Coordinates of C-alpha atoms in Angstrom, one line a residue:
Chain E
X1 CA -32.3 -50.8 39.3
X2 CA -35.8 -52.1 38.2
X3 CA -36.3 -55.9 38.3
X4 CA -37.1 -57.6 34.8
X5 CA -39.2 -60.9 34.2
X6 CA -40.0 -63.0 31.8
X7 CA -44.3 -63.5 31.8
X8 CA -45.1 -64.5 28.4
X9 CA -43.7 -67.0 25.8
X10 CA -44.3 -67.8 22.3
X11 CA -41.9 -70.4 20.0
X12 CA -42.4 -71.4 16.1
X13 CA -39.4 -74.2 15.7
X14 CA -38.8 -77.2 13.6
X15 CA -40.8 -79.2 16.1
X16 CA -43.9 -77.5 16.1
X17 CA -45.6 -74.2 15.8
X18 CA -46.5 -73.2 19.3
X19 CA -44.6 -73.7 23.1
X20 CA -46.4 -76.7 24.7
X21 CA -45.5 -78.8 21.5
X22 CA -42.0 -77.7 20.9
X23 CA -41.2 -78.4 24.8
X24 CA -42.6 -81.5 24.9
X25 CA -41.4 -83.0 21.3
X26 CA -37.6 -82.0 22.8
X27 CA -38.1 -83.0 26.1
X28 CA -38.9 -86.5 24.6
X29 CA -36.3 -86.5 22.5
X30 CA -37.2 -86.1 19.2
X31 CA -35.5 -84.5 16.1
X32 CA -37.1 -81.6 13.9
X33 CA -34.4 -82.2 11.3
X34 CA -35.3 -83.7 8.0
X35 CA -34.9 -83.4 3.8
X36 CA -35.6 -80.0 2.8
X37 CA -38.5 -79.7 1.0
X38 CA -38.9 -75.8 0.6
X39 CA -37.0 -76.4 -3.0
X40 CA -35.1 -79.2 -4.8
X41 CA -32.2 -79.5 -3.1
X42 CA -30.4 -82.6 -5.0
X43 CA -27.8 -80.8 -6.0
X44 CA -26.6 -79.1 -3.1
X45 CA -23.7 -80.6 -0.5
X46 CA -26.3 -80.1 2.2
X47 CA -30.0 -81.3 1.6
X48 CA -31.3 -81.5 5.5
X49 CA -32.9 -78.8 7.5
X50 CA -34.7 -78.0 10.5
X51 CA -38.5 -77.0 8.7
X52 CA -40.7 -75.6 10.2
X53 CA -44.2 -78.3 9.9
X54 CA -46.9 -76.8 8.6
X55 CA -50.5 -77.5 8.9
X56 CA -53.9 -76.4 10.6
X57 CA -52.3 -76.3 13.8
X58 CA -54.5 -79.0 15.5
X59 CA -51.6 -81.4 15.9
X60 CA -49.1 -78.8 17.0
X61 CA -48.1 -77.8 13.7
X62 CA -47.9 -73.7 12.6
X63 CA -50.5 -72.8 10.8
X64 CA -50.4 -69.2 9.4
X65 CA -53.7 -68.3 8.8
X66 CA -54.2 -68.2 12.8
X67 CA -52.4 -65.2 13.3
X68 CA -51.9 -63.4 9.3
X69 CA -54.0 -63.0 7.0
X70 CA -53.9 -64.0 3.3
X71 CA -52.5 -60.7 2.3
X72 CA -50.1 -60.2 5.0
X73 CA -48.8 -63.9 4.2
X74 CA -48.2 -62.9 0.7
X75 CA -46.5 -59.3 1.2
X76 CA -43.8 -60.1 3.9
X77 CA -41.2 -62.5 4.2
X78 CA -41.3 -66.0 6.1
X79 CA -39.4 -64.6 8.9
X80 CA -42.0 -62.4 9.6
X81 CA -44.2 -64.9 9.6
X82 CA -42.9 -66.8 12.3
X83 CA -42.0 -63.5 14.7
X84 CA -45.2 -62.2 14.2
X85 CA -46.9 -65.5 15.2
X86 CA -44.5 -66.0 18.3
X87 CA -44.9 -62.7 19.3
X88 CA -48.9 -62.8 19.4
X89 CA -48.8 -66.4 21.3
X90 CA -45.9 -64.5 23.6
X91 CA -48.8 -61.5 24.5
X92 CA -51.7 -63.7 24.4
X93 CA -49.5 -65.9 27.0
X94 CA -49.1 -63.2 29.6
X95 CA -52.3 -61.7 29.0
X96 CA -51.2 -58.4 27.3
X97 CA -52.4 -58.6 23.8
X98 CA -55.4 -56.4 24.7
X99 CA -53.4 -52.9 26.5
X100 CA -54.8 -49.8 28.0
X101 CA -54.1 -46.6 26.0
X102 CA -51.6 -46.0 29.0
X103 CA -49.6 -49.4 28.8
X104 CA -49.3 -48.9 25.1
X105 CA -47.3 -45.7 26.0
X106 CA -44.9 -48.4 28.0
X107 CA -44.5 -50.8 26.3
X108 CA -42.0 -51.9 23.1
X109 CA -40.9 -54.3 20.8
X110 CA -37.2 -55.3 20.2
X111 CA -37.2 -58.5 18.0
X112 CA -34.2 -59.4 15.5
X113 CA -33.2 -61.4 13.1
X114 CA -29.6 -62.8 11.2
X115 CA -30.3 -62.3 7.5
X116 CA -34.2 -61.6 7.1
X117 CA -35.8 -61.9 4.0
X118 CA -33.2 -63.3 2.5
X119 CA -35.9 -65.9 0.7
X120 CA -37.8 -62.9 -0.9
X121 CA -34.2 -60.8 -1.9
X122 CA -33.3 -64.1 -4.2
X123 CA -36.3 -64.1 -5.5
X124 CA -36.9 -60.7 -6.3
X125 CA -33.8 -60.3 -7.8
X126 CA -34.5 -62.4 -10.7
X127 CA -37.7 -60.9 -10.6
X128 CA -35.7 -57.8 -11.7
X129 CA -33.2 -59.6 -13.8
X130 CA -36.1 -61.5 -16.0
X131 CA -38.8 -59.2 -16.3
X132 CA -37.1 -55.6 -15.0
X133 CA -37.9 -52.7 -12.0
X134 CA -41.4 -52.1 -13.1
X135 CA -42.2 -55.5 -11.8
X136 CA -40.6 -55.7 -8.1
X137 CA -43.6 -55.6 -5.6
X138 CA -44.1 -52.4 -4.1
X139 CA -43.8 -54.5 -0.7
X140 CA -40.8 -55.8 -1.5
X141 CA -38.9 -53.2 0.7
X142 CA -40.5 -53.5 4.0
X143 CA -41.2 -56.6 3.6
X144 CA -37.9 -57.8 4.1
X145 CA -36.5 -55.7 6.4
X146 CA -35.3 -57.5 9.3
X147 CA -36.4 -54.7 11.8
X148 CA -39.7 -55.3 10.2
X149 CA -41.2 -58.2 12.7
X150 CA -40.7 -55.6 15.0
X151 CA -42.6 -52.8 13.2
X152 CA -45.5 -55.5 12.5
X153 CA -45.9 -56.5 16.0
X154 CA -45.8 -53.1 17.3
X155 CA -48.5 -52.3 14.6
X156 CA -50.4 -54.9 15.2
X157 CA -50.4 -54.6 19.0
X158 CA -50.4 -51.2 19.5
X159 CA -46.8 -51.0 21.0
X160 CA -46.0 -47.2 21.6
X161 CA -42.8 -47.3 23.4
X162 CA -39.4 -48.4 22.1
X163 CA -39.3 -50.1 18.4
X164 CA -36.5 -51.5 17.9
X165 CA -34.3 -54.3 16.1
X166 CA -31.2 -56.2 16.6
X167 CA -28.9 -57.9 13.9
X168 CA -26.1 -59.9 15.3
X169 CA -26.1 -63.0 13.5
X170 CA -26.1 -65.8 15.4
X171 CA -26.6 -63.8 18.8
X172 CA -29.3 -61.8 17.8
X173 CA -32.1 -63.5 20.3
X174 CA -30.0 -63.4 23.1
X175 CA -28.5 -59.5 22.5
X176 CA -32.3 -59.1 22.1
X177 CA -33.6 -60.2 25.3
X178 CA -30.6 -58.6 27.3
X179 CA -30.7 -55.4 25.3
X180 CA -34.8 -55.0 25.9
X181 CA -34.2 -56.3 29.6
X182 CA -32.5 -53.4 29.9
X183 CA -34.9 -50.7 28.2
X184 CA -36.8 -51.9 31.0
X185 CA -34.4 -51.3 34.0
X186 CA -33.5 -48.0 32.8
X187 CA -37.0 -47.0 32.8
X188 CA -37.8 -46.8 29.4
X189 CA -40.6 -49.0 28.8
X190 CA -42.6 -51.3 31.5
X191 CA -43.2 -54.2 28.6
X192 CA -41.4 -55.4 26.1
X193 CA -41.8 -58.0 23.4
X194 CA -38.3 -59.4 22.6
X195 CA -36.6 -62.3 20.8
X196 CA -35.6 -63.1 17.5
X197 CA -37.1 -64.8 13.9
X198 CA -35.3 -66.6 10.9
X199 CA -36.2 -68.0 7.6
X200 CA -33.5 -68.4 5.9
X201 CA -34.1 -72.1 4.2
X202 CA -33.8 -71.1 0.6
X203 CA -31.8 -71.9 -2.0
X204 CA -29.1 -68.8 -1.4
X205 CA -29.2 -69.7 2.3
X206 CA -27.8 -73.2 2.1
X207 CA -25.4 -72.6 -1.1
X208 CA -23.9 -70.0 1.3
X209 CA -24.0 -71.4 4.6
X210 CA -22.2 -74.3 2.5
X211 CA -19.6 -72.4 0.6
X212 CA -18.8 -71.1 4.0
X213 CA -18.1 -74.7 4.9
X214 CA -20.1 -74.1 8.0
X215 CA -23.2 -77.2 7.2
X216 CA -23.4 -80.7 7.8
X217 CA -22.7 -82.3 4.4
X218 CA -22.0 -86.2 5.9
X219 CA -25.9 -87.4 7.2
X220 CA -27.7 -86.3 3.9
X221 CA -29.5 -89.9 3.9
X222 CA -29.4 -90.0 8.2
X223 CA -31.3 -85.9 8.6
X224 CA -31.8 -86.9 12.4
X225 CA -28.5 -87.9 13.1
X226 CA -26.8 -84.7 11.6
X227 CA -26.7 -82.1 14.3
X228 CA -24.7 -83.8 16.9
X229 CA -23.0 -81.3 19.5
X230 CA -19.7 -82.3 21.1
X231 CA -19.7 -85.5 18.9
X232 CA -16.6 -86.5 17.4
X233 CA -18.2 -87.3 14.3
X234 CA -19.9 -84.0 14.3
X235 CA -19.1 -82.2 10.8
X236 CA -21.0 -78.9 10.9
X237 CA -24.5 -77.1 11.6
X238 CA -28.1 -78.1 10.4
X239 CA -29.9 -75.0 9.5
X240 CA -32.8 -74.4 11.1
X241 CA -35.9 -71.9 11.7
X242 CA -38.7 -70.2 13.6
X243 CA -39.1 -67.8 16.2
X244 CA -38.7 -67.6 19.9
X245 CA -40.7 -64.2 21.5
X246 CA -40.8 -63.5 25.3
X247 CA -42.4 -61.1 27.3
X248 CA -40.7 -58.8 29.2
X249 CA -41.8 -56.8 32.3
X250 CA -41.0 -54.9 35.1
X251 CA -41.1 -57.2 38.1
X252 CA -43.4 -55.7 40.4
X253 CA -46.4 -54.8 37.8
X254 CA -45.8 -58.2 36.6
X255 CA -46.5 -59.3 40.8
X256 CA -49.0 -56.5 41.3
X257 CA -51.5 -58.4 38.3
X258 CA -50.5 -61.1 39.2
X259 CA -49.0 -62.7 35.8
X260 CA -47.3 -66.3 35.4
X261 CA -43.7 -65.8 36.1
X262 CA -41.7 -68.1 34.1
X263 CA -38.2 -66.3 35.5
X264 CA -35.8 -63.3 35.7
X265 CA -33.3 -61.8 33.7
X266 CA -30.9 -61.6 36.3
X267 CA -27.3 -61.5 33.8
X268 CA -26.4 -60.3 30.8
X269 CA -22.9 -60.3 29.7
X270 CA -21.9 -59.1 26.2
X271 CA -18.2 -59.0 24.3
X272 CA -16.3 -59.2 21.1
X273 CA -13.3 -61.8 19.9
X274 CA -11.7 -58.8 17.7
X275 CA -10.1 -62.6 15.9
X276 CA -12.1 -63.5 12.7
X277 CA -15.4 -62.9 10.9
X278 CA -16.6 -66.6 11.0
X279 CA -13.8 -68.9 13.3
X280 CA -14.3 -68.6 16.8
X281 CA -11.4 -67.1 18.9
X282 CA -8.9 -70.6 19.9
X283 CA -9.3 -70.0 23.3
X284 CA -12.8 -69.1 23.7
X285 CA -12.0 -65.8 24.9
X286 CA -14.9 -63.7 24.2
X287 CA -17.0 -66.5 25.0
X288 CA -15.4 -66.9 28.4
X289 CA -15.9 -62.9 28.7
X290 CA -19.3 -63.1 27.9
X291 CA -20.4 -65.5 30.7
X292 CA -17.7 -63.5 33.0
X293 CA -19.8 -60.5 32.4
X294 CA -23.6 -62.3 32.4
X295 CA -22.4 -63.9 35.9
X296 CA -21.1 -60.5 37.9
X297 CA -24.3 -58.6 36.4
X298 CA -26.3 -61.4 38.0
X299 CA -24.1 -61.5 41.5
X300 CA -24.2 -65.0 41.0
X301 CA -20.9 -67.6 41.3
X302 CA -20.2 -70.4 38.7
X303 CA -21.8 -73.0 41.2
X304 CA -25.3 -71.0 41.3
X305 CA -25.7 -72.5 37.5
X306 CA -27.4 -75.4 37.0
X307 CA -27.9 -75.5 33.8
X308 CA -26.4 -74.2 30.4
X309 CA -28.0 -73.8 26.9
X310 CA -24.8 -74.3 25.0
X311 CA -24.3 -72.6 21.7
X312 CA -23.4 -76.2 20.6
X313 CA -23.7 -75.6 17.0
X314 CA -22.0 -79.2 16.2
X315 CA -19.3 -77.4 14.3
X316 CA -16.0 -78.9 14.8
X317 CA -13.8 -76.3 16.1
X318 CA -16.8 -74.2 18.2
X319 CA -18.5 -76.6 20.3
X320 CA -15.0 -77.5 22.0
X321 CA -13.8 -73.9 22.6
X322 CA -17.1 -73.3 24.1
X323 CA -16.6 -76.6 26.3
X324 CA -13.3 -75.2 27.3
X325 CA -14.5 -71.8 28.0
X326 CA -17.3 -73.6 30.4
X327 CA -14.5 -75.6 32.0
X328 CA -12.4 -72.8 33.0
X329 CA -14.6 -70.2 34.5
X330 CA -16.8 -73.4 36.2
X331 CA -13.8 -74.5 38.0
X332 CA -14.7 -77.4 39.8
X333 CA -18.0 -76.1 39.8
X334 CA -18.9 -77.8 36.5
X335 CA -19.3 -81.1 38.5
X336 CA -22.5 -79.9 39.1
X337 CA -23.8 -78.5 35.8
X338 CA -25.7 -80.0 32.8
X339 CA -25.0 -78.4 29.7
X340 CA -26.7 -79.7 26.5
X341 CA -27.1 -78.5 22.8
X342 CA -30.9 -78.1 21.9
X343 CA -29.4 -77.2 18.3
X344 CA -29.4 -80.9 18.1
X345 CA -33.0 -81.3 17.8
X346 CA -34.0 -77.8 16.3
X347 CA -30.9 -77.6 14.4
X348 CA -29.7 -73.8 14.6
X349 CA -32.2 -70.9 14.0
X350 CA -29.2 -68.4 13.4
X351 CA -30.8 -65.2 14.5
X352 CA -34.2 -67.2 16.3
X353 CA -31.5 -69.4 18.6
X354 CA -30.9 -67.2 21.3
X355 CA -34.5 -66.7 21.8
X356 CA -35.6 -69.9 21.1
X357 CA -32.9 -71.4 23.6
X358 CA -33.5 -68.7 26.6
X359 CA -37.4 -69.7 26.4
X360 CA -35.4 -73.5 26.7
X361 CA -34.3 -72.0 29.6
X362 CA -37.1 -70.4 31.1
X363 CA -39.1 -73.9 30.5
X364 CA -36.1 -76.1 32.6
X365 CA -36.9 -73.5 35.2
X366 CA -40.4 -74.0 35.1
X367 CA -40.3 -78.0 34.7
X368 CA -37.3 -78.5 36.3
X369 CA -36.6 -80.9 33.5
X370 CA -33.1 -80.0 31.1
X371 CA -33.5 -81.0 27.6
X372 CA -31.0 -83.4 25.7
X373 CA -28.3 -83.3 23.3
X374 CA -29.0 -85.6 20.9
X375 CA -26.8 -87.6 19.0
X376 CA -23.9 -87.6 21.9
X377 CA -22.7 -91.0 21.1
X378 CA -19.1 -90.5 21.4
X379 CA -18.0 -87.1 23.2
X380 CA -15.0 -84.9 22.3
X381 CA -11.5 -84.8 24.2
X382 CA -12.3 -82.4 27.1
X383 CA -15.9 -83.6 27.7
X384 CA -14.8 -85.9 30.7
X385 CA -16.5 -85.1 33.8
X386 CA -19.4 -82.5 32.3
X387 CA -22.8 -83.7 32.2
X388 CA -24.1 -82.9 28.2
X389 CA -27.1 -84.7 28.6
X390 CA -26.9 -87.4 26.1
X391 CA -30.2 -88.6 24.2
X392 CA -32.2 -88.6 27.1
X393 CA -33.7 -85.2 29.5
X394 CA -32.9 -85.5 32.8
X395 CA -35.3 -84.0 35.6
X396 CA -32.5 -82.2 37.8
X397 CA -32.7 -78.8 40.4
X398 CA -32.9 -75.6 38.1
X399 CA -32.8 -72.9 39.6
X400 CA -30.6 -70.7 37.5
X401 CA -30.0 -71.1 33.9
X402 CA -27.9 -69.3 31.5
X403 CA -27.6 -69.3 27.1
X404 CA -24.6 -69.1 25.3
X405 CA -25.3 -67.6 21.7
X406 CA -22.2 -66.6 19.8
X407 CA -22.3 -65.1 15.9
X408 CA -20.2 -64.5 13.2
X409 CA -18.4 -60.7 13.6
X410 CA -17.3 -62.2 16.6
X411 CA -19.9 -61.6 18.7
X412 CA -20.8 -63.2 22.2
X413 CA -23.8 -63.0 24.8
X414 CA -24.4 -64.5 27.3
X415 CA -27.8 -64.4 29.4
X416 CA -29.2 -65.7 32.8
X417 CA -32.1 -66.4 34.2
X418 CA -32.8 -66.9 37.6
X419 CA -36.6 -68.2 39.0
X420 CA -38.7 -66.1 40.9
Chain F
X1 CA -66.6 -57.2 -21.1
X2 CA -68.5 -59.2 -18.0
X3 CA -65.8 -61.7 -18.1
X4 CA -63.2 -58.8 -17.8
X5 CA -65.4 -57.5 -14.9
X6 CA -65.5 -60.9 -13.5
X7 CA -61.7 -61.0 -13.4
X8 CA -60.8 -57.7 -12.1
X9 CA -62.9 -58.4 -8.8
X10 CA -61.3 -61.8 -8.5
X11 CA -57.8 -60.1 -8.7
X12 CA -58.9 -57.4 -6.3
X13 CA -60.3 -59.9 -3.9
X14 CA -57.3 -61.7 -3.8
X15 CA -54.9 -58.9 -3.3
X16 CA -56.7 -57.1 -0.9
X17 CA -58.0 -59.8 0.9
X18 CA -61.7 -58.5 0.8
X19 CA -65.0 -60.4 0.5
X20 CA -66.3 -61.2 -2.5
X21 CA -69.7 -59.3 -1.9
X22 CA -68.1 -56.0 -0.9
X23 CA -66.7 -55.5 -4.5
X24 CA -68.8 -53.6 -7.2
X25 CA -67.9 -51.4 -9.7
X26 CA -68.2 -48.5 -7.8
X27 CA -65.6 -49.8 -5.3
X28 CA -62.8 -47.1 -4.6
X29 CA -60.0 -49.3 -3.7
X30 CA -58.5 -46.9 -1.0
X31 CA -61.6 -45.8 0.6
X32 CA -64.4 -48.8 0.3
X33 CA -61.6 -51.7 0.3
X34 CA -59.1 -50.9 2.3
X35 CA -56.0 -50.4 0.4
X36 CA -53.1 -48.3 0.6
X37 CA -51.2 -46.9 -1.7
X38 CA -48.8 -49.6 -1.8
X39 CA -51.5 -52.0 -2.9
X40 CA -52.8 -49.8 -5.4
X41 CA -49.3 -50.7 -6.9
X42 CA -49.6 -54.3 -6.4
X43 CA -53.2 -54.1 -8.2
X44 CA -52.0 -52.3 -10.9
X45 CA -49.2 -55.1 -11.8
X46 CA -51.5 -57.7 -11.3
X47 CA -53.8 -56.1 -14.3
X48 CA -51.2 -56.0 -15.8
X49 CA -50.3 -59.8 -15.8
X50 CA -53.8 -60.4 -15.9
X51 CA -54.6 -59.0 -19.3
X52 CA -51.3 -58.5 -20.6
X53 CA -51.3 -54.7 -21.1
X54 CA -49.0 -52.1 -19.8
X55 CA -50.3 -49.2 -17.8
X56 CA -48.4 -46.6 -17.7
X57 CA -47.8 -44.7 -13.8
X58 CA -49.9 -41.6 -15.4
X59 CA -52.7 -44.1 -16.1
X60 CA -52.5 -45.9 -12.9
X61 CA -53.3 -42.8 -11.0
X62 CA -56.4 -42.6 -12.7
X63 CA -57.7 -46.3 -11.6
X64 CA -59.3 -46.0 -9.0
X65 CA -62.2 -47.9 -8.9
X66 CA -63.4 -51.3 -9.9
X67 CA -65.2 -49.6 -12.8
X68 CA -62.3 -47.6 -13.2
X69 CA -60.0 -51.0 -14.2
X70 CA -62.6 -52.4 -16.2
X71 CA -62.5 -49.5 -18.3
X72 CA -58.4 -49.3 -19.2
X73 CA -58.7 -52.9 -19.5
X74 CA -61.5 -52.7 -22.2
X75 CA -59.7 -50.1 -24.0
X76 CA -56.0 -52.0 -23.8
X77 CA -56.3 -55.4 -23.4
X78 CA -55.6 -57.7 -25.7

């Protein structure tokens, strides 16, 4: 089987618009949740968010303009935005954003999202409802569509091979890293631009993230001290968004032109709870599966694991299962381990976490540094003996890394990455 | 009439992202600006807003230049 690895990165997230800023704003420590601002939120249960800062992008912050231009920015969806940005800094980052006619043929873009435009859907509809069908945009359509950040990149790039989307809620990034990994192995493309985008911070988002009962509603007036994996006074997920884009590439072109490895995708491990569309299974099961799986595919033992990006979504009943799920297939093994919640600084990116969290990943590897859960002040029963990495990074080994993102459907993965 | 000029090439600049200096009246949107068809749409509507006037889709068809809008507005607008 060919040999995948990851040689380009590129990250939008709540704590800046490019990779060297997000890394080192979480590394430190510091929280990218805060009031929403996108609309007035006063009258919701949840009025914090994980937004995105905008700005000229001197200071880290995303600025738009760099990558879209004015027409673009107006025509698609924010999502799109953000995936389209990642992906260019992902290709400028390994050096491909310029291809020969022949690599073009090889290479493919598999980049997902949870919802998608869901932003431009609300307000289109009463665009329809108030002034009728002659008035919907005539970019309304593709604009939205979540395989659409694919399409754009692949247009923009001149990507030839595969074109592709996934939609898995809350696993999207990771099923879209493991699923492109694989395009790759099976000889279907030599390059692939993979990962996930979400904007979803609108005012249809939050109402139904919060009906769901799923959101924080408890550190309205605290924003930074909302998202608090394995917490006992954690009450529920801060939204959040961006992208996350990687490179993907066959292992020995990526050796033969000598690219910046950042690590390989050596496990991917994929399952279903068949239990309920938004509670996770109350033993973990497909999430113990999922890691099962990633593990054997990467012929690697519990113990070879060093560190885990949890899912951690600082729900109450998820972030224990998960814990639990850990504990069990780590054995003793998880004496060894550090596991934190990034969520806690980014909040969760729904369809962008995956992505965002393997490049987290990829980064420990590279640093050797594993970022922190915030907020830990008090851990959960069952987190004696498991290093979560409270408040502070620690610099540790990594040589093996793996993400957990699970989504509503019931719908696990599990990746792991390995350095070169 | 020149203001109506003036405001069809701000509204075209805007929506198709185009210099300022590249639009005269005898600017075919598709093939000296750039559009698509999907932007022709998006042109049409913002006249529309613009000046207040409906244009029917067999009228839109006919827009196809700069001078082209300036004329259905001239006729129609209020």
């Amino acid at each position: 089987m060919r040999r995948v690895v990851v040689t380009g990165l590129g990250l939008v997230t709540p704590l800046g618009g490019d990779v060297a800023t997000s890394w080192s704003r979480l590394v430190a420590g510091q929280s990218g949740i805060g009031p929403i601002t996108r609309f007035d939120a006063s009258d919701y249960a949840c009025r914090i968010a994980g937004e995105v800062p905008y700005g000229d992008g001197s200071d880290g912050s995303f600025n738009p303009d760099r990558r879209l231009d004015s027409k673009l920015q107006r025509q698609v969806d924010r999502f799109i935005h953000f995936g389209l940005d990642a992906a260019g800094q992902a290709l400028e980052d390994a050096g491909l954003a310029e291809l020969t006619e022949a690599e073009q043929l090889r290479a493919g873009v598999l980049i997902g999202s949870g919802i998608g435009g869901l932003p431009g859907i609300a307000e289109e509809s009463i665009t329809l409802h108030e002034r009728g069908p002659r008035r919907v945009s005539p970019h309304f359509v593709h604009g939205r569509l979540i395989n659409l950040v694919s399409g754009q990149v692949s247009i923009r790039y001149g990507l030839k091979g595969p074109n592709h989307a996934v939609v898995t809620a809350c696993s999207t990034g990771a099923h879209a890293i493991g699923d492109a990994a694989r395009l790759i192995m099976w000889d279907d493309a030599d390059i692939m631009v993979a990962g996930g985008a979400e904007a979803s911070i609108c005012p249809l988002g939050i109402a139904g993230f919060a009906q769901a009962k799923a959101l924080s509603t408890r550190y309205n007036d605290e924003p930074t001290r909302a998202s608090r994996p394995w917490d006992r006074d954690r009450d529920g997920f801060v939204m959040g968004e961006g992208a996350g884009i990687v490179v993907l590439e066959e292992m020995e072109r990526a050796k033969r032109r000598g690219a910046t490895i950042y690590g390989e995708v050596v496990g991917y491990g994929l399952t279903g709870d068949a239990y309920h569309v938004t509670a996770p299974h109350p033993e973990g099961d497909g999430a113990y599966r999922a890691m099962a799986m990633a593990l054997k595919r990467a012929r690697l033992d519990p113990s070879d694991i060093d560190y885990v990006n949890a899912h951690g979504t600082s729900t109450p009943m998820g972030d224990e299962l998960e814990l639990g799920a850990v504990r069990r297939l780590f054995g003793n093994a998880i004496g060894r381990l550090s596991m934190s919640s990034t969520k806690s600084a980014i909040g969760h990116l729904l369809g962008g976490a995956g992505a965002v969290e393997s490049i987290f990943c990829l980064l420990s590897l590279r640093d050797q540094v594993v970022p922190p859960t915030l907020n830990l002040d008090n851990p959960c029963e069952g987190a004696e003996g498991v290093d979560l990495v409270p408040h502070v990074a620690r610099e540790r080994k990594v040589e093996a890394a793996l993400n957990n993102s699970f989504g509503f459907g019931g719908t696990n993965a599990t990746v792991i990455f390995r350095k070169v | 009439m020149s203001d109506i000029a003036e405001r069809v090439k701000k509204i075209v600049v805007e929506h198709l992202g185009v210099e300022p200096d590249k639009v005269t009246e005898d600017s075919s949107f598709i093939d000296d600006l750039g559009a698509d068809s999907l932007d022709t749409v998006e042109l049409v509507m913002a006249f529309e807003d613009e000046f207040g006037v409906e244009i029917p889709d067999d009228a839109a068809e006919k827009i196809l230049t700069v001078k082209d809008a300036i004329a259905f507005v001239a006729a129609h607008g209020k």
